[in-house]
Amino acid sequence: MIPWPKSPAYVALSITLWVIFLAAIFGLTWGKAYDWPAPALWALALVPALTVLTQTKLAYDLISKQDEFVRAVIARQMLIAIGLTITVVVAFSPFQQFLGAPDVPAWLVYPLFWAVFGMITPFVKGSI
């Protein structure tokens, strides 16, 4: 069993994926401003989703190596984080659509989820 989330490989790959995710967003911003060719922008636009998919696979693989108790705690933490993230997004969307609040890029949902997960993790431990 690898202690969650203290797998050096998981941490290194997660950091690498975050750098790639943010670099792709920056690259898209830069590329659009400087008229990069459309095929390059389309290809670069897929990179954030690929990093999320890879991160999901890495997290799943690491969680699957844990014992039942740790898996259950992580599942509760993720379920709460997912619920809170969806709640924030759904709560903000009517303000955008009907009240003129500024548009927020959908790619921010992913960092929001991990931020919420990090904030609730210290409070969701042990058995319920």
PDB file of N, CA and C in Angstrom, residues 1-40:
ATOM      1  N   MET A   1       0.846  -1.189   0.000  1.00  0.00           N
ATOM      2  CA  MET A   1       0.000   0.000   0.000  1.00  0.00           C
ATOM      3  C   MET A   1       0.886   1.246   0.000  1.00  0.00           C
ATOM      4  N   ILE A   2       0.581   2.162  -0.901  1.00  0.00           N
ATOM      5  CA  ILE A   2       1.290   3.437  -0.983  1.00  0.00           C
ATOM      6  C   ILE A   2       0.489   4.449  -0.180  1.00  0.00           C
ATOM      7  N   PRO A   3       1.132   5.147   0.763  1.00  0.00           N
ATOM      8  CA  PRO A   3       0.372   6.113   1.559  1.00  0.00           C
ATOM      9  C   PRO A   3      -0.216   7.227   0.686  1.00  0.00           C
ATOM     10  N   TRP A   4      -1.478   7.480   0.905  1.00  0.00           N
ATOM     11  CA  TRP A   4      -2.169   8.523   0.142  1.00  0.00           C
ATOM     12  C   TRP A   4      -1.864   9.872   0.731  1.00  0.00           C
ATOM     13  N   PRO A   5      -1.621  10.886  -0.023  1.00  0.00           N
ATOM     14  CA  PRO A   5      -1.226  10.924  -1.426  1.00  0.00           C
ATOM     15  C   PRO A   5       0.285  11.060  -1.535  1.00  0.00           C
ATOM     16  N   LYS A   6       1.019  10.379  -0.695  1.00  0.00           N
ATOM     17  CA  LYS A   6       2.460  10.597  -0.593  1.00  0.00           C
ATOM     18  C   LYS A   6       3.287   9.753  -1.544  1.00  0.00           C
ATOM     19  N   SER A   7       2.737   9.367  -2.631  1.00  0.00           N
ATOM     20  CA  SER A   7       3.490   8.668  -3.657  1.00  0.00           C
ATOM     21  C   SER A   7       4.308   9.707  -4.415  1.00  0.00           C
ATOM     22  N   PRO A   8       5.633   9.633  -4.344  1.00  0.00           N
ATOM     23  CA  PRO A   8       6.458  10.633  -5.051  1.00  0.00           C
ATOM     24  C   PRO A   8       6.164  10.677  -6.552  1.00  0.00           C
ATOM     25  N   ALA A   9       5.932   9.527  -7.151  1.00  0.00           N
ATOM     26  CA  ALA A   9       5.632   9.507  -8.586  1.00  0.00           C
ATOM     27  C   ALA A   9       4.305  10.219  -8.873  1.00  0.00           C
ATOM     28  N   TYR A  10       3.301   9.967  -8.025  1.00  0.00           N
ATOM     29  CA  TYR A  10       1.998  10.619  -8.199  1.00  0.00           C
ATOM     30  C   TYR A  10       2.133  12.133  -8.054  1.00  0.00           C
ATOM     31  N   VAL A  11       2.858  12.566  -7.049  1.00  0.00           N
ATOM     32  CA  VAL A  11       3.027  14.003  -6.822  1.00  0.00           C
ATOM     33  C   VAL A  11       3.772  14.642  -7.989  1.00  0.00           C
ATOM     34  N   ALA A  12       4.854  14.019  -8.436  1.00  0.00           N
ATOM     35  CA  ALA A  12       5.636  14.571  -9.548  1.00  0.00           C
ATOM     36  C   ALA A  12       4.805  14.634 -10.830  1.00  0.00           C
ATOM     37  N   LEU A  13       4.083  13.567 -11.111  1.00  0.00           N
ATOM     38  CA  LEU A  13       3.250  13.567 -12.319  1.00  0.00           C
ATOM     39  C   LEU A  13       2.103  14.567 -12.208  1.00  0.00           C
ATOM     40  N   SER A  14       1.528  14.706 -11.025  1.00  0.00           N
ATOM     41  CA  SER A  14       0.448  15.676 -10.831  1.00  0.00           C
ATOM     42  C   SER A  14       0.947  17.096 -11.069  1.00  0.00           C
ATOM     43  N   ILE A  15       2.092  17.416 -10.526  1.00  0.00           N
ATOM     44  CA  ILE A  15       2.663  18.754 -10.730  1.00  0.00           C
ATOM     45  C   ILE A  15       2.954  18.983 -12.211  1.00  0.00           C
ATOM     46  N   THR A  16       3.521  17.980 -12.857  1.00  0.00           N
ATOM     47  CA  THR A  16       3.811  18.081 -14.290  1.00  0.00           C
ATOM     48  C   THR A  16       2.531  18.319 -15.085  1.00  0.00           C
ATOM     49  N   LEU A  17       1.486  17.581 -14.750  1.00  0.00           N
ATOM     50  CA  LEU A  17       0.214  17.748 -15.463  1.00  0.00           C
ATOM     51  C   LEU A  17      -0.376  19.138 -15.240  1.00  0.00           C
ATOM     52  N   TRP A  18      -0.258  19.664 -14.021  1.00  0.00           N
ATOM     53  CA  TRP A  18      -0.759  21.017 -13.758  1.00  0.00           C
ATOM     54  C   TRP A  18       0.014  22.046 -14.570  1.00  0.00           C
ATOM     55  N   VAL A  19       1.317  21.874 -14.665  1.00  0.00           N
ATOM     56  CA  VAL A  19       2.133  22.803 -15.463  1.00  0.00           C
ATOM     57  C   VAL A  19       1.709  22.735 -16.929  1.00  0.00           C
ATOM     58  N   ILE A  20       1.502  21.525 -17.437  1.00  0.00           N
ATOM     59  CA  ILE A  20       1.061  21.362 -18.828  1.00  0.00           C
ATOM     60  C   ILE A  20      -0.321  21.978 -19.018  1.00  0.00           C
ATOM     61  N   PHE A  21      -1.242  21.735 -18.077  1.00  0.00           N
ATOM     62  CA  PHE A  21      -2.598  22.300 -18.134  1.00  0.00           C
ATOM     63  C   PHE A  21      -2.521  23.824 -18.244  1.00  0.00           C
ATOM     64  N   LEU A  22      -1.790  24.444 -17.330  1.00  0.00           N
ATOM     65  CA  LEU A  22      -1.697  25.905 -17.317  1.00  0.00           C
ATOM     66  C   LEU A  22      -0.939  26.437 -18.532  1.00  0.00           C
ATOM     67  N   ALA A  23       0.091  25.715 -18.972  1.00  0.00           N
ATOM     68  CA  ALA A  23       0.841  26.126 -20.159  1.00  0.00           C
ATOM     69  C   ALA A  23      -0.053  26.090 -21.403  1.00  0.00           C
ATOM     70  N   ALA A  24      -0.921  25.094 -21.479  1.00  0.00           N
ATOM     71  CA  ALA A  24      -1.835  25.012 -22.615  1.00  0.00           C
ATOM     72  C   ALA A  24      -2.812  26.189 -22.614  1.00  0.00           C
ATOM     73  N   ILE A  25      -3.338  26.530 -21.445  1.00  0.00           N
ATOM     74  CA  ILE A  25      -4.249  27.684 -21.359  1.00  0.00           C
ATOM     75  C   ILE A  25      -3.502  28.963 -21.748  1.00  0.00           C
ATOM     76  N   PHE A  26      -2.292  29.118 -21.222  1.00  0.00           N
ATOM     77  CA  PHE A  26      -1.479  30.282 -21.582  1.00  0.00           C
ATOM     78  C   PHE A  26      -1.176  30.274 -23.080  1.00  0.00           C
ATOM     79  N   GLY A  27      -0.810  29.116 -23.610  1.00  0.00           N
ATOM     80  CA  GLY A  27      -0.506  29.006 -25.033  1.00  0.00           C
ATOM     81  C   GLY A  27      -1.694  29.352 -25.913  1.00  0.00           C
ATOM     82  N   LEU A  28      -2.875  28.915 -25.498  1.00  0.00           N
ATOM     83  CA  LEU A  28      -4.075  29.256 -26.262  1.00  0.00           C
ATOM     84  C   LEU A  28      -4.337  30.757 -26.239  1.00  0.00           C
ATOM     85  N   THR A  29      -4.151  31.359 -25.083  1.00  0.00           N
ATOM     86  CA  THR A  29      -4.344  32.808 -24.964  1.00  0.00           C
ATOM     87  C   THR A  29      -3.354  33.548 -25.857  1.00  0.00           C
ATOM     88  N   TRP A  30      -2.104  33.139 -25.759  1.00  0.00           N
ATOM     89  CA  TRP A  30      -1.031  33.755 -26.540  1.00  0.00           C
ATOM     90  C   TRP A  30      -1.245  33.483 -28.036  1.00  0.00           C
ATOM     91  N   GLY A  31      -1.534  32.223 -28.364  1.00  0.00           N
ATOM     92  CA  GLY A  31      -1.689  31.847 -29.764  1.00  0.00           C
ATOM     93  C   GLY A  31      -2.842  32.545 -30.449  1.00  0.00           C
ATOM     94  N   LYS A  32      -3.936  32.702 -29.729  1.00  0.00           N
ATOM     95  CA  LYS A  32      -5.085  33.407 -30.314  1.00  0.00           C
ATOM     96  C   LYS A  32      -4.745  34.873 -30.537  1.00  0.00           C
ATOM     97  N   ALA A  33      -4.048  35.478 -29.582  1.00  0.00           N
ATOM     98  CA  ALA A  33      -3.677  36.889 -29.705  1.00  0.00           C
ATOM     99  C   ALA A  33      -2.703  37.123 -30.857  1.00  0.00           C
ATOM    100  N   TYR A  34      -1.876  36.128 -31.152  1.00  0.00           N
ATOM    101  CA  TYR A  34      -0.863  36.282 -32.197  1.00  0.00           C
ATOM    102  C   TYR A  34      -1.177  35.475 -33.452  1.00  0.00           C
ATOM    103  N   ASP A  35      -2.451  35.136 -33.623  1.00  0.00           N
ATOM    104  CA  ASP A  35      -2.937  34.493 -34.842  1.00  0.00           C
ATOM    105  C   ASP A  35      -2.188  33.231 -35.230  1.00  0.00           C
ATOM    106  N   TRP A  36      -2.022  32.329 -34.271  1.00  0.00           N
ATOM    107  CA  TRP A  36      -1.450  31.028 -34.607  1.00  0.00           C
ATOM    108  C   TRP A  36      -2.409  30.311 -35.546  1.00  0.00           C
ATOM    109  N   PRO A  37      -1.932  29.373 -36.322  1.00  0.00           N
ATOM    110  CA  PRO A  37      -2.830  28.640 -37.230  1.00  0.00           C
ATOM    111  C   PRO A  37      -3.915  27.897 -36.448  1.00  0.00           C
ATOM    112  N   ALA A  38      -5.095  27.879 -37.030  1.00  0.00           N
ATOM    113  CA  ALA A  38      -6.237  27.237 -36.364  1.00  0.00           C
ATOM    114  C   ALA A  38      -5.970  25.781 -35.987  1.00  0.00           C
ATOM    115  N   PRO A  39      -5.341  24.958 -36.834  1.00  0.00           N
ATOM    116  CA  PRO A  39      -5.091  23.574 -36.422  1.00  0.00           C
ATOM    117  C   PRO A  39      -4.225  23.471 -35.162  1.00  0.00           C
ATOM    118  N   ALA A  40      -3.267  24.368 -35.029  1.00  0.00           N
ATOM    119  CA  ALA A  40      -2.418  24.357 -33.826  1.00  0.00           C
ATOM    120  C   ALA A  40      -3.241  24.714 -32.591  1.00  0.00           C
TER     121      ALA A  40
END
